[in-house]
mmCIF file of C-alpha atoms in Angstrom:
data_model
loop_
_atom_site.group_PDB
_atom_site.id
_atom_site.type_symbol
_atom_site.label_atom_id
_atom_site.label_comp_id
_atom_site.label_asym_id
_atom_site.label_seq_id
_atom_site.Cartn_x
_atom_site.Cartn_y
_atom_site.Cartn_z
ATOM 1 C CA LEU A 1 0.000 0.000 0.000
ATOM 2 C CA GLU A 2 2.842 2.388 0.820
ATOM 3 C CA ASP A 3 4.534 1.735 -2.546
ATOM 4 C CA THR A 4 1.251 2.352 -4.313
ATOM 5 C CA GLU A 5 0.576 5.609 -2.477
ATOM 6 C CA ALA A 6 4.103 6.861 -3.194
ATOM 7 C CA GLY A 7 3.694 5.961 -6.870
ATOM 8 C CA LEU A 8 0.348 7.741 -7.038
ATOM 9 C CA ILE A 9 1.860 10.897 -5.568
ATOM 10 C CA GLU A 10 4.758 10.803 -8.053
ATOM 11 C CA ALA A 11 2.600 9.929 -11.087
ATOM 12 C CA ALA A 12 2.695 12.515 -13.871
ATOM 13 C CA THR A 13 -0.159 11.029 -15.938
ATOM 14 C CA ALA A 14 -3.221 8.842 -15.458
ATOM 15 C CA ALA A 15 -1.326 5.974 -17.102
ATOM 16 C CA ASP A 16 1.504 6.439 -14.578
ATOM 17 C CA ALA A 17 -1.036 6.328 -11.744
ATOM 18 C CA ILE A 18 -2.593 3.104 -13.042
ATOM 19 C CA ASP A 19 0.892 1.617 -13.384
ATOM 20 C CA ALA A 20 1.698 2.651 -9.796
ATOM 21 C CA ILE A 21 -1.319 0.649 -8.663
ATOM 22 C CA PHE A 22 -0.538 -2.495 -10.660
ATOM 23 C CA ALA A 23 3.285 -2.660 -10.780
ATOM 24 C CA PRO A 24 3.879 -3.608 -7.126
ATOM 25 C CA TRP A 25 1.414 -6.492 -7.426
ATOM 26 C CA ARG A 26 3.042 -7.738 -10.624
ATOM 27 C CA GLN A 27 6.335 -7.766 -8.729
ATOM 28 C CA VAL A 28 4.799 -9.682 -5.783
ATOM 29 C CA LEU A 29 3.355 -12.295 -8.140
ATOM 30 C CA VAL A 30 6.557 -12.813 -10.120
ATOM 31 C CA GLU A 31 8.965 -12.747 -7.165
ATOM 32 C CA SER A 32 6.833 -15.237 -5.204
ATOM 33 C CA ASN A 33 6.409 -17.506 -8.231
ATOM 34 C CA PHE A 34 2.668 -16.779 -8.034
ATOM 35 C CA THR A 35 2.320 -18.056 -4.456
ATOM 36 C CA MET A 36 1.500 -14.662 -2.911
ATOM 37 C CA GLY A 37 -1.190 -12.106 -3.606
ATOM 38 C CA CYS A 38 -2.881 -9.356 -1.647
ATOM 39 C CA PRO A 39 -2.570 -9.906 2.101
ATOM 40 C CA LEU A 40 -5.696 -7.811 2.686
ATOM 41 C CA ALA A 41 -7.825 -10.184 0.612
ATOM 42 C CA ALA A 42 -6.367 -13.167 2.455
ATOM 43 C CA THR A 43 -7.055 -11.487 5.804
ATOM 44 C CA VAL A 44 -10.671 -10.766 4.916
ATOM 45 C CA VAL A 45 -11.210 -14.361 3.787
ATOM 46 C CA ASP A 46 -9.450 -15.883 6.791
ATOM 47 C CA ALA A 47 -10.863 -13.463 9.396
ATOM 48 C CA CYS A 48 -14.505 -14.326 8.913
ATOM 49 C CA GLY A 49 -14.955 -14.715 12.674
ATOM 50 C CA ASP A 50 -12.599 -11.976 13.827
ATOM 51 C CA ASP A 51 -14.297 -8.579 13.780
ATOM 52 C CA ARG A 52 -11.124 -6.700 14.764
ATOM 53 C CA LEU A 53 -9.146 -8.082 11.810
ATOM 54 C CA ARG A 54 -12.010 -7.429 9.417
ATOM 55 C CA GLN A 55 -12.297 -3.832 10.642
ATOM 56 C CA GLU A 56 -8.564 -3.272 10.197
ATOM 57 C CA ALA A 57 -8.660 -4.777 6.711
ATOM 58 C CA ARG A 58 -11.703 -2.646 5.854
ATOM 59 C CA ALA A 59 -9.909 0.501 7.039
ATOM 60 C CA LEU A 60 -6.863 -0.300 4.894
ATOM 61 C CA LEU A 61 -9.041 -1.071 1.868
ATOM 62 C CA ASP A 62 -10.876 2.242 2.383
ATOM 63 C CA GLN A 63 -7.525 4.055 2.603
ATOM 64 C CA TRP A 64 -6.403 2.366 -0.617
ATOM 65 C CA ARG A 65 -9.667 3.269 -2.378
ATOM 66 C CA ASP A 66 -9.357 6.871 -1.185
ATOM 67 C CA SER A 67 -5.790 7.090 -2.566
ATOM 68 C CA VAL A 68 -6.913 5.740 -5.930
ATOM 69 C CA HIS A 69 -9.948 8.068 -5.889
ATOM 70 C CA ALA A 70 -7.698 11.101 -5.290
ATOM 71 C CA ALA A 71 -5.388 10.062 -8.138
ATOM 72 C CA LEU A 72 -8.302 9.600 -10.533
ATOM 73 C CA VAL A 73 -9.633 13.066 -9.721
ATOM 74 C CA LYS A 74 -6.111 14.514 -10.048
ATOM 75 C CA PHE A 75 -5.943 13.176 -13.609
ATOM 76 C CA GLY A 76 -9.359 14.371 -14.740
ATOM 77 C CA VAL A 77 -11.896 11.733 -13.757
ATOM 78 C CA GLN A 78 -15.077 13.438 -12.588
ATOM 79 C CA GLU A 79 -15.420 13.707 -8.796
ATOM 80 C CA SER A 80 -18.995 12.413 -9.087
ATOM 81 C CA THR A 81 -17.812 9.026 -10.388
ATOM 82 C CA ALA A 82 -14.238 8.698 -9.129
ATOM 83 C CA GLU A 83 -15.115 6.852 -5.908
ATOM 84 C CA ASP A 84 -17.120 4.217 -7.805
ATOM 85 C CA ASP A 85 -14.379 3.986 -10.426
ATOM 86 C CA ALA A 86 -11.752 3.474 -7.702
ATOM 87 C CA SER A 87 -13.866 0.751 -6.070
ATOM 88 C CA VAL A 88 -14.364 -1.057 -9.375
ATOM 89 C CA LEU A 89 -10.654 -0.763 -10.171
ATOM 90 C CA LEU A 90 -9.656 -2.294 -6.822
ATOM 91 C CA ALA A 91 -12.231 -5.078 -7.120
ATOM 92 C CA ALA A 92 -10.951 -5.890 -10.618
ATOM 93 C CA LEU A 93 -7.354 -5.786 -9.366
ATOM 94 C CA GLU A 94 -8.137 -8.242 -6.552
ATOM 95 C CA GLY A 95 -9.850 -10.564 -9.039
ATOM 96 C CA ALA A 96 -6.919 -10.289 -11.437
ATOM 97 C CA LEU A 97 -4.514 -11.228 -8.636
ATOM 98 C CA ILE A 98 -6.512 -14.395 -7.938
ATOM 99 C CA LEU A 99 -6.685 -15.292 -11.638
ATOM 100 C CA SER A 100 -2.973 -14.588 -12.090
ATOM 101 C CA ARG A 101 -2.102 -16.901 -9.225
ATOM 102 C CA ALA A 102 -4.380 -19.633 -10.574
ATOM 103 C CA LYS A 103 -2.954 -19.327 -14.102
ATOM 104 C CA GLN A 104 0.640 -18.755 -12.957
ATOM 105 C CA SER A 105 0.707 -15.791 -15.317
ATOM 106 C CA THR A 106 0.523 -12.009 -15.127
ATOM 107 C CA LYS A 107 -1.754 -11.959 -18.172
ATOM 108 C CA PRO A 108 -5.000 -11.405 -16.175
ATOM 109 C CA LEU A 109 -3.329 -8.541 -14.314
ATOM 110 C CA ASP A 110 -2.022 -7.090 -17.591
ATOM 111 C CA ILE A 111 -5.485 -7.240 -19.168
ATOM 112 C CA VAL A 112 -7.141 -5.438 -16.249
ATOM 113 C CA GLN A 113 -4.385 -2.817 -16.181
ATOM 114 C CA ARG A 114 -4.727 -2.218 -19.921
ATOM 115 C CA PHE A 115 -8.520 -1.860 -19.589
ATOM 116 C CA PHE A 116 -8.283 0.765 -16.851
ATOM 117 C CA THR A 117 -5.382 2.605 -18.464
ATOM 118 C CA THR A 118 -7.350 2.882 -21.706
ATOM 119 C CA SER A 119 -10.771 3.679 -20.296
ATOM 120 C CA LEU A 120 -9.729 6.109 -17.572
ATOM 121 C CA THR A 121 -7.150 7.997 -19.636
ATOM 122 C CA GLN A 122 -9.649 8.367 -22.487
ATOM 123 C CA ALA A 123 -12.334 9.619 -20.103
ATOM 124 C CA ALA A 124 -9.925 12.113 -18.551
ATOM 125 C CA ALA A 125 -8.562 13.258 -21.926
ATOM 126 C CA ASN A 126 -11.960 13.621 -23.601
ATOM 127 C CA PRO A 127 -14.388 15.104 -21.070
ATOM 128 C CA ALA A 128 -16.722 16.201 -23.877
ATOM 129 C CA ASP A 129 -16.918 12.674 -25.358
ATOM 130 C CA PRO A 130 -20.006 11.082 -23.826
ATOM 131 C CA LEU A 131 -18.853 7.521 -24.451
ATOM 132 C CA ALA A 132 -15.403 8.146 -23.025
ATOM 133 C CA ASN A 133 -17.034 9.763 -20.016
ATOM 134 C CA LEU A 134 -19.375 6.894 -19.211
ATOM 135 C CA SER A 135 -18.611 6.071 -15.617
ATOM 136 C CA LEU A 136 -17.659 2.609 -14.461
ATOM 137 C CA SER A 137 -20.447 3.072 -11.948
ATOM 138 C CA PHE A 138 -22.780 1.742 -14.651
ATOM 139 C CA LEU A 139 -22.890 -1.343 -12.451
ATOM 140 C CA GLY A 140 -25.407 0.576 -10.350
ATOM 141 C CA ASP A 141 -27.353 3.362 -12.006
ATOM 142 C CA PRO A 142 -25.892 3.906 -15.481
ATOM 143 C CA SER A 143 -24.899 7.545 -15.777
ATOM 144 C CA TYR A 144 -22.403 9.758 -17.486
ATOM 145 C CA ALA A 145 -19.907 11.769 -15.480
ATOM 146 C CA ASP A 146 -22.044 14.867 -16.058
ATOM 147 C CA GLY A 147 -25.043 13.131 -14.444
ATOM 148 C CA ARG A 148 -27.056 12.276 -17.575
ATOM 149 C CA ALA A 149 -28.767 8.884 -17.530
ATOM 150 C CA ALA A 150 -27.268 6.183 -19.721
ATOM 151 C CA ALA A 151 -28.209 2.704 -20.768
ATOM 152 C CA THR A 152 -25.936 -0.255 -20.104
ATOM 153 C CA SER A 153 -25.805 -0.711 -23.884
ATOM 154 C CA ASP A 154 -24.026 2.685 -24.111
ATOM 155 C CA TYR A 155 -21.179 1.247 -22.081
ATOM 156 C CA LEU A 156 -21.107 -1.913 -24.170
ATOM 157 C CA ASP A 157 -21.042 0.187 -27.334
ATOM 158 C CA ALA A 158 -18.155 2.244 -25.933
ATOM 159 C CA ALA A 159 -16.275 -0.862 -24.828
ATOM 160 C CA ASN A 160 -16.738 -2.390 -28.283
ATOM 161 C CA THR A 161 -15.490 0.807 -29.928
ATOM 162 C CA TYR A 162 -12.392 0.854 -27.711
ATOM 163 C CA TYR A 163 -11.836 -2.861 -28.291
ATOM 164 C CA GLN A 164 -11.937 -2.301 -32.065
ATOM 165 C CA GLN A 165 -9.529 0.638 -31.754
ATOM 166 C CA ASP A 166 -7.136 -1.490 -29.649
ATOM 167 C CA ALA A 167 -7.345 -4.320 -32.184
ATOM 168 C CA GLN A 168 -6.521 -1.904 -35.010
ATOM 169 C CA ARG A 169 -3.517 -0.548 -33.083
ATOM 170 C CA MET A 170 -2.243 -4.073 -32.431
ATOM 171 C CA ARG A 171 -2.528 -4.986 -36.119
ATOM 172 C CA ALA A 172 -0.666 -1.826 -37.142
#
């Protein structure tokens, strides 16, 4: 967590901030030969009967989310959606760590990092673009960063557009 917070403070771009979040975990996975992941996730799972441990883990997860939230706002993500975006990013990161350990590969982590780097940097760089500004909070009430209602299909359309753009860049 300390490495991540330091990296977020030093980040010069949204992509740097996303890398500061993911790079320490990639290092943990590789250096442990995929035997270690996030100790907070392990604590939450193992502390099901220990309220004190769960509260401490919750406080650290909240601190982590708040650090990511602040970085997202710093790099242009709308305040109204940044907390949800930070929560979704951390949930996806935790899932990617589990998948990476299971597959003995950083590929799941790389995919999640690429998704957030692309979607959040595009949203920050193009605040007038409604598709780029569709918040990750679509998991609840779909809405754009400016508060307009959106349909889940808007997000899927945007994701498909970005996927096609990524595929074109990879072929080039």
